[in-house]
Coordinates of C-alpha atoms in Angstrom, one line a residue:
Chain A
M1 CA -1.1 -32.6 -1.9
E2 CA 1.7 -30.1 -2.9
R3 CA 0.3 -30.1 -6.5
F4 CA -3.4 -29.6 -5.3
F5 CA -2.5 -26.6 -3.2
R6 CA -0.1 -25.0 -6.0
I7 CA -3.0 -25.3 -8.5
S8 CA -6.0 -24.4 -6.3
L9 CA -4.3 -21.4 -4.7
A10 CA -3.1 -20.1 -8.0
V11 CA -6.4 -20.3 -9.5
L12 CA -8.1 -18.8 -6.6
I13 CA -5.9 -15.8 -6.4
S14 CA -5.9 -15.3 -10.2
S15 CA -9.6 -15.4 -10.4
V16 CA -9.8 -12.8 -7.8
A17 CA -7.6 -10.5 -9.7
V18 CA -9.2 -11.2 -13.1
I19 CA -12.7 -10.5 -11.8
E20 CA -11.6 -7.2 -10.1
F21 CA -9.7 -6.2 -13.3
Y22 CA -12.9 -7.1 -15.5
Q23 CA -14.9 -4.9 -13.3
V24 CA -12.3 -1.9 -13.8
I25 CA -12.4 -2.5 -17.6
M26 CA -16.1 -2.5 -17.7
R27 CA -16.7 0.3 -15.3
Y28 CA -14.1 2.8 -16.5
I29 CA -13.5 2.0 -20.1
F30 CA -16.7 0.6 -21.4
E31 CA -18.8 2.6 -18.7
V32 CA -21.0 -0.4 -18.4
P33 CA -22.0 -1.2 -14.7
V34 CA -21.5 -5.1 -14.0
M35 CA -24.2 -6.0 -11.6
G36 CA -23.5 -8.7 -8.9
L37 CA -19.9 -8.9 -9.7
D38 CA -19.0 -8.2 -6.0
E39 CA -21.3 -11.0 -5.0
I40 CA -19.4 -13.4 -7.3
L41 CA -16.1 -12.2 -6.0
V42 CA -16.9 -13.1 -2.4
Y43 CA -16.7 -16.9 -3.4
P44 CA -13.1 -17.1 -4.6
T45 CA -12.0 -14.4 -2.1
L46 CA -13.2 -16.5 1.2
W47 CA -12.0 -19.8 -0.1
L48 CA -8.6 -18.0 -0.9
Y49 CA -8.3 -16.7 2.7
F50 CA -9.1 -20.1 4.1
M51 CA -7.3 -22.5 1.8
G52 CA -4.1 -20.2 2.0
S53 CA -4.2 -20.5 5.7
V54 CA -4.7 -24.3 5.6
N55 CA -1.6 -24.4 3.3
A56 CA 0.3 -22.3 5.7
C57 CA -0.6 -24.8 8.5
R58 CA 0.4 -27.6 6.2
E59 CA 3.7 -26.0 5.4
D60 CA 4.2 -24.9 9.1
T61 CA 4.7 -21.4 7.7
Q62 CA 2.0 -19.6 9.8
I63 CA 3.2 -16.4 11.4
K64 CA 4.9 -17.0 14.7
A65 CA 7.0 -15.3 17.1
N66 CA 9.2 -18.2 18.7
V67 CA 10.5 -15.7 21.5
L68 CA 11.4 -18.6 23.8
D69 CA 13.6 -20.2 21.1
I70 CA 16.1 -17.3 21.6
F71 CA 16.7 -18.4 25.2
L72 CA 16.9 -22.2 24.4
K73 CA 20.4 -23.7 23.9
T74 CA 19.7 -27.4 22.7
D75 CA 17.7 -28.6 19.8
R76 CA 15.8 -30.9 22.2
A77 CA 14.7 -28.0 24.4
K78 CA 13.4 -26.2 21.4
L79 CA 11.6 -29.3 20.1
K80 CA 9.9 -29.6 23.6
V81 CA 8.6 -26.0 23.3
R82 CA 7.3 -26.8 19.9
V83 CA 5.3 -29.8 21.1
V84 CA 3.9 -27.5 23.8
A85 CA 3.1 -25.0 21.3
D86 CA 1.4 -27.7 19.0
V87 CA -0.6 -28.9 22.0
M88 CA -1.8 -25.3 22.7
S89 CA -2.5 -24.7 18.9
L90 CA -4.6 -28.0 18.7
G91 CA -6.6 -27.2 21.6
V92 CA -7.6 -23.6 20.4
S93 CA -8.0 -24.9 16.9
L94 CA -10.4 -27.6 17.9
W95 CA -12.3 -25.0 19.9
L96 CA -12.5 -22.7 16.9
T97 CA -13.4 -25.6 14.7
W98 CA -16.5 -26.3 17.0
W99 CA -17.6 -22.6 16.6
A100 CA -16.9 -22.7 13.0
W101 CA -19.2 -25.8 12.9
D102 CA -21.9 -23.9 14.6
Y103 CA -21.6 -21.1 12.1
F104 CA -21.9 -23.8 9.3
L105 CA -25.1 -25.0 10.8
Y106 CA -26.3 -21.5 11.1
A107 CA -25.5 -20.6 7.6
L108 CA -27.2 -23.8 6.4
R109 CA -30.3 -23.2 8.4
I110 CA -30.5 -19.5 7.3
W111 CA -29.7 -20.3 3.7
K112 CA -29.0 -16.7 2.6
E113 CA -29.0 -15.6 -0.9
S114 CA -26.9 -12.8 -2.4
P115 CA -29.1 -9.6 -3.1
T116 CA -28.6 -9.4 -7.0
L117 CA -27.8 -12.6 -8.2
Y118 CA -29.7 -14.8 -5.6
I119 CA -26.7 -17.2 -5.2
P120 CA -26.7 -19.0 -2.0
T121 CA -23.9 -17.6 0.2
F122 CA -23.6 -20.9 2.2
Y123 CA -21.0 -21.9 -0.5
A124 CA -18.8 -19.3 0.6
E125 CA -19.6 -19.4 4.3
C126 CA -18.8 -23.1 4.6
A127 CA -15.1 -22.3 3.9
F128 CA -14.9 -21.2 7.4
F129 CA -15.7 -24.6 8.8
I130 CA -13.8 -26.6 6.2
G131 CA -10.8 -24.4 6.5
M132 CA -10.8 -24.5 10.3
A133 CA -11.2 -28.5 10.2
L134 CA -8.3 -29.0 7.8
M135 CA -6.3 -26.5 9.9
S136 CA -6.9 -28.6 12.9
F137 CA -5.9 -31.6 10.9
F138 CA -2.5 -30.3 9.8
V139 CA -1.8 -28.9 13.5
A140 CA -2.6 -32.5 14.9
W141 CA -0.3 -33.9 12.2
H142 CA 2.6 -31.6 13.2
L143 CA 2.0 -32.4 16.8
V144 CA 2.3 -36.3 16.0
K145 CA 5.5 -35.6 13.9
N146 CA 7.1 -33.6 16.7
L147 CA 6.0 -36.2 19.4
R148 CA 7.6 -39.0 17.2
R149 CA 10.8 -37.0 17.0
L150 CA 10.7 -36.2 20.6
S151 CA 10.6 -40.0 21.3
L152 CA 13.7 -40.7 19.3
P153 CA 16.9 -41.0 21.5
A154 CA 18.9 -38.7 19.4
M155 CA 17.1 -35.7 17.5
E156 CA 18.5 -34.7 14.3
T157 CA 16.5 -31.4 13.3
V158 CA 14.1 -28.8 14.7
P159 CA 11.1 -28.5 12.6
G160 CA 9.4 -25.2 11.9
A161 CA 11.5 -23.2 14.0
Q162 CA 11.7 -20.4 11.6
A163 CA 9.6 -17.2 12.2
K164 CA 7.7 -16.0 9.1
G165 CA 5.8 -12.9 8.5
V166 CA 4.7 -10.5 5.7
Chain B
M1 CA -13.8 -11.1 38.2
E2 CA -13.7 -7.6 36.6
I3 CA -13.9 -7.6 32.9
V4 CA -10.8 -5.5 32.6
T5 CA -8.9 -7.9 34.7
V6 CA -10.1 -10.8 32.3
S7 CA -9.0 -8.7 29.4
F8 CA -5.4 -8.4 30.9
I9 CA -5.4 -12.0 31.5
A10 CA -6.6 -12.6 27.8
L11 CA -3.7 -10.6 26.6
G12 CA -1.2 -12.3 28.9
I13 CA -2.5 -15.5 27.3
L14 CA -1.8 -14.1 24.0
V15 CA 1.7 -13.0 24.9
L16 CA 2.4 -16.5 26.5
M17 CA 1.2 -18.3 23.5
L18 CA 3.2 -16.0 21.2
S19 CA 6.4 -16.7 23.2
F20 CA 6.0 -20.5 22.8
G21 CA 5.6 -20.0 19.0
V22 CA 2.0 -20.8 18.8
P23 CA 0.7 -19.6 15.2
L24 CA -0.8 -16.1 15.5
P25 CA -4.4 -17.0 14.5
F26 CA -4.4 -19.4 17.5
C27 CA -2.9 -16.9 19.9
F28 CA -5.8 -14.6 19.4
G29 CA -8.1 -17.7 19.4
G30 CA -6.6 -18.5 22.9
A31 CA -7.2 -15.0 24.1
L32 CA -10.8 -15.4 22.8
M33 CA -11.3 -18.5 24.9
V34 CA -10.3 -16.7 27.9
M35 CA -12.8 -13.8 27.2
V36 CA -15.7 -16.5 26.6
F37 CA -14.9 -18.7 29.6
A38 CA -13.7 -16.2 32.2
G39 CA -15.4 -13.0 30.8
G40 CA -18.6 -14.3 29.9
A41 CA -18.4 -13.0 26.2
T42 CA -20.4 -14.7 23.7
M43 CA -19.2 -16.4 20.4
N44 CA -22.3 -16.7 18.7
G45 CA -22.6 -13.1 17.4
T46 CA -19.0 -12.4 17.4
M47 CA -18.5 -15.3 14.9
V48 CA -21.2 -14.0 12.4
W49 CA -19.8 -10.5 12.7
G50 CA -16.2 -11.6 12.3
F51 CA -16.9 -13.7 9.2
S52 CA -19.0 -10.9 7.6
Q53 CA -16.0 -8.5 8.2
L54 CA -13.8 -10.8 6.0
A55 CA -16.0 -10.3 3.0
N56 CA -15.4 -6.5 3.2
P57 CA -14.3 -5.4 -0.4
V58 CA -11.7 -3.0 1.3
L59 CA -9.7 -6.0 2.6
L60 CA -9.5 -7.3 -0.9
C61 CA -6.7 -4.8 -1.9
I62 CA -4.4 -6.8 0.6
P63 CA -4.3 -10.2 -1.4
L64 CA -4.0 -8.2 -4.6
F65 CA -1.0 -5.8 -3.4
V66 CA 0.9 -9.0 -2.1
F67 CA 0.2 -10.7 -5.4
A68 CA 1.4 -7.7 -7.4
G69 CA 4.7 -7.3 -5.3
T70 CA 5.5 -11.1 -5.5
L71 CA 4.9 -10.9 -9.4
M72 CA 7.2 -7.9 -9.5
S73 CA 9.8 -9.7 -7.6
E74 CA 9.7 -12.8 -9.9
S75 CA 9.4 -10.9 -13.2
G76 CA 12.6 -8.7 -13.1
I77 CA 10.8 -5.5 -12.7
A78 CA 12.7 -4.8 -9.6
A79 CA 16.1 -5.3 -11.2
S80 CA 15.1 -2.9 -13.9
L81 CA 14.3 -0.2 -11.3
L82 CA 17.6 -0.9 -9.6
R83 CA 19.6 -0.2 -12.7
F84 CA 17.5 2.8 -13.4
V85 CA 18.2 4.4 -10.0
N86 CA 21.9 3.4 -10.2
L87 CA 22.2 5.4 -13.3
F88 CA 21.9 8.6 -11.3
V89 CA 23.9 7.8 -8.1
G90 CA 25.9 4.6 -9.0
R91 CA 29.1 6.4 -9.7
I92 CA 29.4 8.3 -6.5
R93 CA 31.3 7.1 -3.5
G94 CA 28.6 5.3 -1.5
G95 CA 26.2 5.6 -4.4
L96 CA 25.3 1.9 -4.4
G97 CA 24.0 2.3 -0.6
V98 CA 21.7 4.9 -1.9
V99 CA 20.6 3.0 -4.8
A100 CA 19.5 0.4 -2.4
T101 CA 17.5 2.8 -0.2
V102 CA 15.9 4.6 -3.0
S103 CA 15.1 1.4 -4.9
C104 CA 13.3 0.0 -1.9
S105 CA 11.1 3.2 -1.6
L106 CA 10.3 2.9 -5.3
I107 CA 9.5 -0.8 -4.8
G108 CA 7.5 0.1 -1.8
A109 CA 5.2 2.2 -4.1
I110 CA 4.4 -1.1 -5.8
S111 CA 4.2 -3.8 -3.2
G112 CA 3.0 -2.5 0.1
S113 CA 5.1 -5.0 2.1
G114 CA 8.6 -5.1 3.5
L115 CA 9.4 -8.7 2.7
T116 CA 8.9 -8.0 -1.0
G117 CA 11.4 -5.4 -1.0
V118 CA 14.0 -7.7 0.6
A119 CA 13.1 -10.6 -1.8
A120 CA 13.2 -8.4 -4.8
T121 CA 16.4 -6.4 -4.3
G122 CA 18.4 -8.5 -1.7
P123 CA 19.6 -11.2 -4.1
I124 CA 20.8 -8.6 -6.6
L125 CA 22.1 -5.7 -4.4
I126 CA 23.8 -7.6 -1.6
P127 CA 26.2 -9.4 -3.6
E128 CA 26.8 -6.4 -5.8
M129 CA 27.5 -4.1 -2.9
E130 CA 29.9 -6.7 -1.4
S131 CA 31.8 -7.0 -4.8
K132 CA 32.2 -3.2 -4.6
G133 CA 33.7 -3.3 -1.2
Y134 CA 30.8 -2.8 1.2
P135 CA 31.0 -5.2 4.2
R136 CA 28.5 -8.0 3.8
G137 CA 27.0 -7.4 7.2
Y138 CA 26.5 -3.7 6.4
A139 CA 24.9 -4.5 2.8
T140 CA 22.5 -7.0 4.4
A141 CA 21.6 -4.6 7.2
L142 CA 21.0 -1.6 4.7
V143 CA 18.8 -3.6 2.4
A144 CA 16.8 -5.1 5.4
N145 CA 16.2 -1.6 6.9
S146 CA 15.5 0.1 3.5
S147 CA 12.9 -2.7 2.7
I148 CA 10.8 -1.5 5.5
L149 CA 10.2 1.5 3.5
G150 CA 7.7 -0.6 1.6
L151 CA 5.4 -0.3 4.6
L152 CA 5.6 3.5 4.7
I153 CA 5.6 4.4 1.0
P154 CA 1.9 3.7 -0.3
P155 CA 0.2 1.5 -0.9
S156 CA 1.0 -0.1 2.5
V157 CA -0.7 -3.2 3.8
T158 CA -0.4 -2.1 7.4
M159 CA -2.2 1.1 6.5
I160 CA -5.0 -0.6 5.0
I161 CA -5.5 -2.5 8.1
Y162 CA -5.1 0.5 10.3
G163 CA -7.7 2.5 8.3
W164 CA -10.1 -0.4 8.4
V165 CA -9.8 -1.4 12.0
T166 CA -10.1 2.4 13.2
D167 CA -12.4 3.5 10.6
T168 CA -10.1 6.1 9.1
S169 CA -9.7 7.0 5.4
I170 CA -7.3 4.6 4.0
L171 CA -6.0 7.0 1.5
A172 CA -5.3 9.5 4.4
C173 CA -3.4 6.8 6.2
F174 CA -1.4 6.2 2.9
L175 CA -0.3 9.8 2.7
A176 CA 0.3 10.1 6.5
T177 CA 3.2 7.7 6.4
M178 CA 4.7 9.1 3.1
G179 CA 6.3 12.1 4.7
P180 CA 8.0 10.0 7.5
G181 CA 9.0 7.3 4.7
I182 CA 10.7 10.1 2.5
L183 CA 12.6 11.4 5.6
I184 CA 13.8 8.0 6.5
T185 CA 14.9 7.5 2.9
F186 CA 16.9 10.8 3.2
L187 CA 18.4 9.9 6.5
F188 CA 19.5 6.4 5.3
S189 CA 21.1 7.9 2.4
V190 CA 23.0 10.5 4.4
V191 CA 24.2 7.8 7.1
N192 CA 25.2 5.5 4.2
M193 CA 27.3 8.3 2.6
V194 CA 28.8 9.0 6.0
L195 CA 29.6 5.3 6.7
A196 CA 30.8 4.5 3.1
R197 CA 33.8 6.8 3.6
K198 CA 35.4 4.1 5.8
F199 CA 34.8 1.2 3.4
P200 CA 37.4 0.3 0.8
L201 CA 35.1 0.7 -2.1
T202 CA 36.0 0.3 -5.8
L203 CA 34.1 2.7 -8.1
D204 CA 33.1 2.2 -11.7
P205 CA 35.6 4.1 -14.1
P206 CA 33.9 7.2 -15.6
K207 CA 32.7 6.5 -19.2
P208 CA 33.1 8.7 -22.1
A209 CA 30.2 11.2 -22.4
R210 CA 28.6 9.6 -25.5
E211 CA 28.5 6.1 -24.2
A212 CA 27.2 7.2 -20.8
V213 CA 24.3 9.1 -22.6
R214 CA 23.6 6.1 -24.8
E215 CA 23.6 3.7 -21.7
G216 CA 21.4 6.2 -19.8
M217 CA 18.9 6.3 -22.6
S218 CA 18.8 2.7 -23.0
L219 CA 18.4 2.0 -19.2
T220 CA 15.6 4.6 -18.9
A221 CA 13.7 3.2 -21.8
R222 CA 14.1 -0.3 -20.3
A223 CA 12.8 1.1 -17.0
V224 CA 9.8 2.8 -18.3
P225 CA 7.3 -0.2 -18.1
A226 CA 8.5 -0.8 -14.6
L227 CA 8.1 2.8 -13.6
V228 CA 4.5 2.8 -14.9
M229 CA 3.5 0.2 -12.2
P230 CA 3.7 2.8 -9.3
L231 CA 2.2 5.5 -11.6
I232 CA -0.9 3.1 -12.2
I233 CA -1.2 2.4 -8.4
L234 CA -0.4 5.8 -7.0
G235 CA -1.9 7.8 -9.9
G236 CA -4.9 5.7 -10.0
I237 CA -5.7 6.0 -6.5
Y238 CA -4.9 9.8 -5.9
G239 CA -6.2 10.8 -9.3
G240 CA -9.7 9.6 -8.0
I241 CA -9.7 7.2 -10.8
M242 CA -9.7 3.9 -9.0
T243 CA -10.2 2.5 -5.5
P244 CA -7.0 1.0 -4.0
T245 CA -8.6 -2.5 -4.6
E246 CA -9.1 -1.8 -8.4
A247 CA -5.6 -0.3 -8.6
A248 CA -4.1 -3.3 -7.1
A249 CA -6.0 -5.6 -9.5
V250 CA -4.8 -3.5 -12.5
A251 CA -1.1 -3.7 -11.2
V252 CA -1.5 -7.6 -11.1
I253 CA -2.7 -7.8 -14.5
Y254 CA -0.2 -5.1 -15.8
A255 CA 2.7 -7.1 -14.3
L256 CA 1.8 -10.3 -16.3
P257 CA 2.7 -9.0 -19.9
V258 CA 5.5 -6.8 -18.7
G259 CA 7.0 -9.6 -16.7
V260 CA 6.6 -12.1 -19.5
M261 CA 7.3 -10.0 -22.6
V262 CA 9.5 -7.1 -21.5
Y263 CA 11.6 -8.4 -18.6
K264 CA 11.1 -12.2 -19.4
G265 CA 11.4 -13.2 -15.9
L266 CA 8.0 -14.6 -15.6
T267 CA 7.2 -18.0 -16.8
L268 CA 4.1 -20.2 -16.1
K269 CA 6.2 -22.0 -13.4
T270 CA 7.3 -18.8 -11.7
F271 CA 3.8 -17.4 -12.0
V272 CA 2.2 -20.5 -10.3
T273 CA 4.9 -20.3 -7.5
A274 CA 4.3 -16.7 -6.9
A275 CA 0.6 -17.1 -6.8
K276 CA 0.8 -20.0 -4.3
S277 CA 3.4 -18.2 -2.0
S278 CA 1.1 -15.0 -2.2
A279 CA -2.0 -17.0 -1.4
T280 CA -0.4 -18.7 1.5
A281 CA 0.9 -15.5 3.0
V282 CA -2.6 -13.8 2.4
G283 CA -4.3 -16.8 4.0
A284 CA -2.0 -16.7 7.1
I285 CA -2.8 -12.9 7.4
M286 CA -6.5 -13.0 6.7
V287 CA -7.3 -15.6 9.2
M288 CA -5.1 -14.1 12.0
I289 CA -7.2 -10.9 11.2
V290 CA -10.5 -12.6 11.6
F291 CA -9.6 -13.9 15.1
S292 CA -7.9 -10.7 16.1
L293 CA -10.9 -8.6 15.0
M294 CA -13.3 -10.8 17.0
L295 CA -11.0 -10.0 20.1
S296 CA -10.9 -6.4 19.5
Q297 CA -14.8 -6.4 19.1
I298 CA -15.2 -8.0 22.4
F299 CA -12.7 -5.6 24.0
V300 CA -14.7 -2.6 22.4
M301 CA -18.0 -4.1 23.8
E302 CA -16.6 -4.5 27.2
D303 CA -15.3 -0.9 27.2
V304 CA -11.7 -1.9 27.7
P305 CA -10.2 0.9 25.5
Q306 CA -12.0 3.3 27.7
A307 CA -10.9 1.7 31.0
L308 CA -7.3 1.7 29.5
V309 CA -7.6 5.6 28.9
E310 CA -8.8 6.2 32.5
G311 CA -6.2 3.9 33.9
V312 CA -3.3 5.7 32.0
F313 CA -4.7 9.2 32.9
Q314 CA -4.6 8.1 36.6
I315 CA -0.8 7.8 36.2
T316 CA -0.1 10.8 34.2
E317 CA -1.8 13.4 31.8
N318 CA 1.3 14.9 30.4
R319 CA 1.0 14.7 26.7
L320 CA 4.6 14.3 26.1
V321 CA 5.3 11.7 28.6
L322 CA 2.2 9.7 27.2
L323 CA 3.5 10.2 23.7
V324 CA 7.0 8.8 24.6
L325 CA 5.6 5.9 26.7
I326 CA 3.3 4.9 23.7
N327 CA 6.1 5.0 21.4
F328 CA 8.1 2.7 23.6
L329 CA 5.1 0.4 24.0
L330 CA 4.6 0.4 20.2
F331 CA 8.2 -0.2 19.8
F332 CA 8.4 -3.0 22.4
V333 CA 5.3 -4.7 20.9
G334 CA 6.9 -4.5 17.3
M335 CA 10.0 -6.3 18.8
I336 CA 7.9 -9.2 19.7
V337 CA 5.1 -9.5 17.1
N338 CA 4.8 -8.5 13.4
D339 CA 3.5 -5.1 12.0
I340 CA 0.0 -6.3 11.2
T341 CA -0.4 -7.9 14.6
S342 CA 0.8 -4.8 16.4
I343 CA -1.7 -2.7 14.5
I344 CA -4.8 -5.0 14.8
L345 CA -4.1 -5.5 18.5
L346 CA -3.2 -2.0 19.6
A347 CA -4.7 0.6 17.1
P348 CA -8.4 0.0 18.4
L349 CA -7.1 0.0 22.2
L350 CA -4.9 3.0 21.9
L351 CA -6.8 5.3 19.5
P352 CA -9.2 6.7 22.2
L353 CA -6.3 7.5 24.3
M354 CA -4.6 9.2 21.5
Q355 CA -7.7 11.2 20.6
A356 CA -7.9 12.3 24.3
I357 CA -4.4 13.8 24.1
G358 CA -5.3 15.5 20.9
I359 CA -3.5 13.2 18.3
S360 CA -5.7 12.7 15.2
P361 CA -6.4 9.1 13.8
V362 CA -4.4 10.1 10.6
Q363 CA -1.4 11.1 12.7
F364 CA -1.5 8.1 14.9
A365 CA -1.5 6.0 11.7
A366 CA 1.9 7.5 10.9
I367 CA 3.2 7.0 14.5
M368 CA 2.0 3.3 14.5
G369 CA 3.3 2.8 11.0
V370 CA 6.8 4.1 11.7
N371 CA 7.1 2.2 15.0
T372 CA 5.8 -1.3 13.6
A373 CA 8.1 -0.8 10.6
M374 CA 11.1 -0.3 13.0
G375 CA 10.0 -3.4 14.8
G376 CA 10.4 -5.4 11.5
V377 CA 14.1 -5.0 11.8
T378 CA 14.4 -5.2 15.6
P379 CA 15.0 -8.6 17.1
P380 CA 13.7 -10.9 18.4
Y381 CA 10.8 -10.7 16.0
A382 CA 12.8 -9.2 13.0
S383 CA 11.4 -11.2 10.1
I384 CA 12.7 -8.8 7.3
L385 CA 16.2 -8.8 8.9
Y386 CA 16.2 -12.5 9.2
L387 CA 15.1 -13.0 5.6
S388 CA 17.9 -10.6 4.6
M389 CA 20.5 -12.6 6.5
R390 CA 19.5 -15.6 4.7
I391 CA 19.5 -13.9 1.3
G392 CA 22.9 -12.1 2.0
K393 CA 24.3 -15.3 3.7
A394 CA 25.5 -13.0 6.7
E395 CA 25.8 -13.8 10.4
F396 CA 23.6 -12.0 13.0
S397 CA 26.8 -10.8 14.7
E398 CA 27.9 -8.9 11.6
V399 CA 24.4 -7.6 10.7
I400 CA 23.3 -6.3 14.1
R401 CA 25.8 -3.5 14.6
P402 CA 25.0 -1.8 11.3
A403 CA 21.4 -2.4 11.5
M404 CA 21.4 -0.6 15.0
I405 CA 23.4 2.3 13.5
L406 CA 20.7 2.7 10.8
I407 CA 17.9 2.3 13.5
I408 CA 19.3 4.8 15.7
F409 CA 20.1 7.5 13.1
G410 CA 17.5 6.8 10.6
Y411 CA 14.3 5.5 12.4
V412 CA 14.4 6.9 15.9
P413 CA 14.7 10.7 15.0
V414 CA 11.7 10.1 12.5
V415 CA 9.6 8.1 15.3
F416 CA 9.9 11.1 17.5
L417 CA 9.5 13.7 14.9
T418 CA 6.3 11.9 13.6
S419 CA 4.9 12.1 17.3
L420 CA 6.0 15.7 17.8
W421 CA 5.7 17.4 14.6
P422 CA 2.1 16.8 13.3
D423 CA 2.7 18.4 10.0
L424 CA 5.3 15.6 9.0
S425 CA 2.4 13.4 8.7
L426 CA -0.6 15.6 8.2
F427 CA 0.6 18.0 5.6
L428 CA 0.2 15.6 2.6
P429 CA -3.2 14.3 3.7
G430 CA -4.1 18.0 4.1
L431 CA -3.3 18.7 0.5
F432 CA -5.6 16.2 -0.6
G433 CA -8.3 17.5 1.8
Y434 CA -8.2 14.8 4.6

């Protein structure tokens, strides 16, 4: 799994940079307009956003505030809060996935094509539903893991308590 | 139930979920649920609108600037910049602290994020400062506070988002935070020089003139490829040659040969690691952005910002009081959420109020920028301070006092100056015709 995300994310972000750089070279050095490149760029960009977020869910490195943790003394209390947070995350995530599914069906029904190259935009739009579904899966996975830890009589560690940001 | 009441309940749910440590995208999702179930908002059109916003080319510069910053950190470009700045002030008492502050400003001109500054300079600077006699807690606090300058010296991810959500020129927003950023750099340097008098510092012995010149020339020559990077980004953007997104792409591609062949810090393995960590950070930001945008859009459709303006004006119409209150609000929100969240959540809500009291969107960009930057080093949500502590192996108790001294004497005066002296943020944009 780690290998899949390392390679796919590296390929996606590199391709975005390379396509944009190619456009700069063609436009400003060779002074040749490249038609439709912006349309191509949408595909790796949207997949990059959603797969990046899926990986953040998988690694449990989504941006969090964890304000309550400051007031909690024991690891077990922190784990209970983590379980509550996971339950809330899963509820919201499933609700958003349901709406993303609705959007997926809408995109499939409309079958829009890009204006210059006539590429079906569905292949970029479906990233929303696939991304949300995978995020829900990883949120559920963390919930199960934390519930199992909570059921143990002596808890060893507190998972994912570190706040992260950019 | 009135829609404004529902909106405040939605914001309450958002804060509650945040407190529990729910990931930010889902916190915004939770608030959206309240607006849909209790406020009667519809998700159909909002979903289509939100997704279409994600494909906006303006936003593309965020992943590219994040990637350029991470590559810079991995490649050794940052270390070269540090040695270059050290050349000028390294032998002065307290000079190494000035090196930390100025280097972070320079790195800010490449990366656009505060965490990159800490990651790039912290592992080099904190141990170096400690070995020269600076207390570890102070060195860690100084690097953390200085790294925030990455959010104020353009390009800045937060300003890209502010410009985008408020429909303000991104280039004008970049320039608006530059004045406050330079002033903070100056104030940090002064505070450092004052505090350094008390530290038992060991200074490098002076070198013979010829050796010093030779060393200076060698370090300058080695720093030239690194110094070209901010030149490409800022020169490209403000020279009218490239858009910010194009400049960011050029910076990414430029960092590759420079990192591999000149500074030799970049290998295939470090490149893939940098790409993956950048993509993960970008994904976490962008998905949060899409849901927060949907929430903002519902608020705007329901006239919540207008109701907020009317509600606040019923309390007071005094401009000064309002400015102080808004600064406190921004500071408080910055303490509990990260910079990007603060901006997405509050910029569309507060901008009509600011305009009503005569603050331009460009000046408000600077006010938000400085406040949210300060929030990054103010607990409980002080991601940059925490990362510095991890890098510097310092305890919270030894970091918090120097961090607070730097905030009180470095940030707080600039926060109020930015609000009360419009020229600090509007002079540079005015020069460029904004």
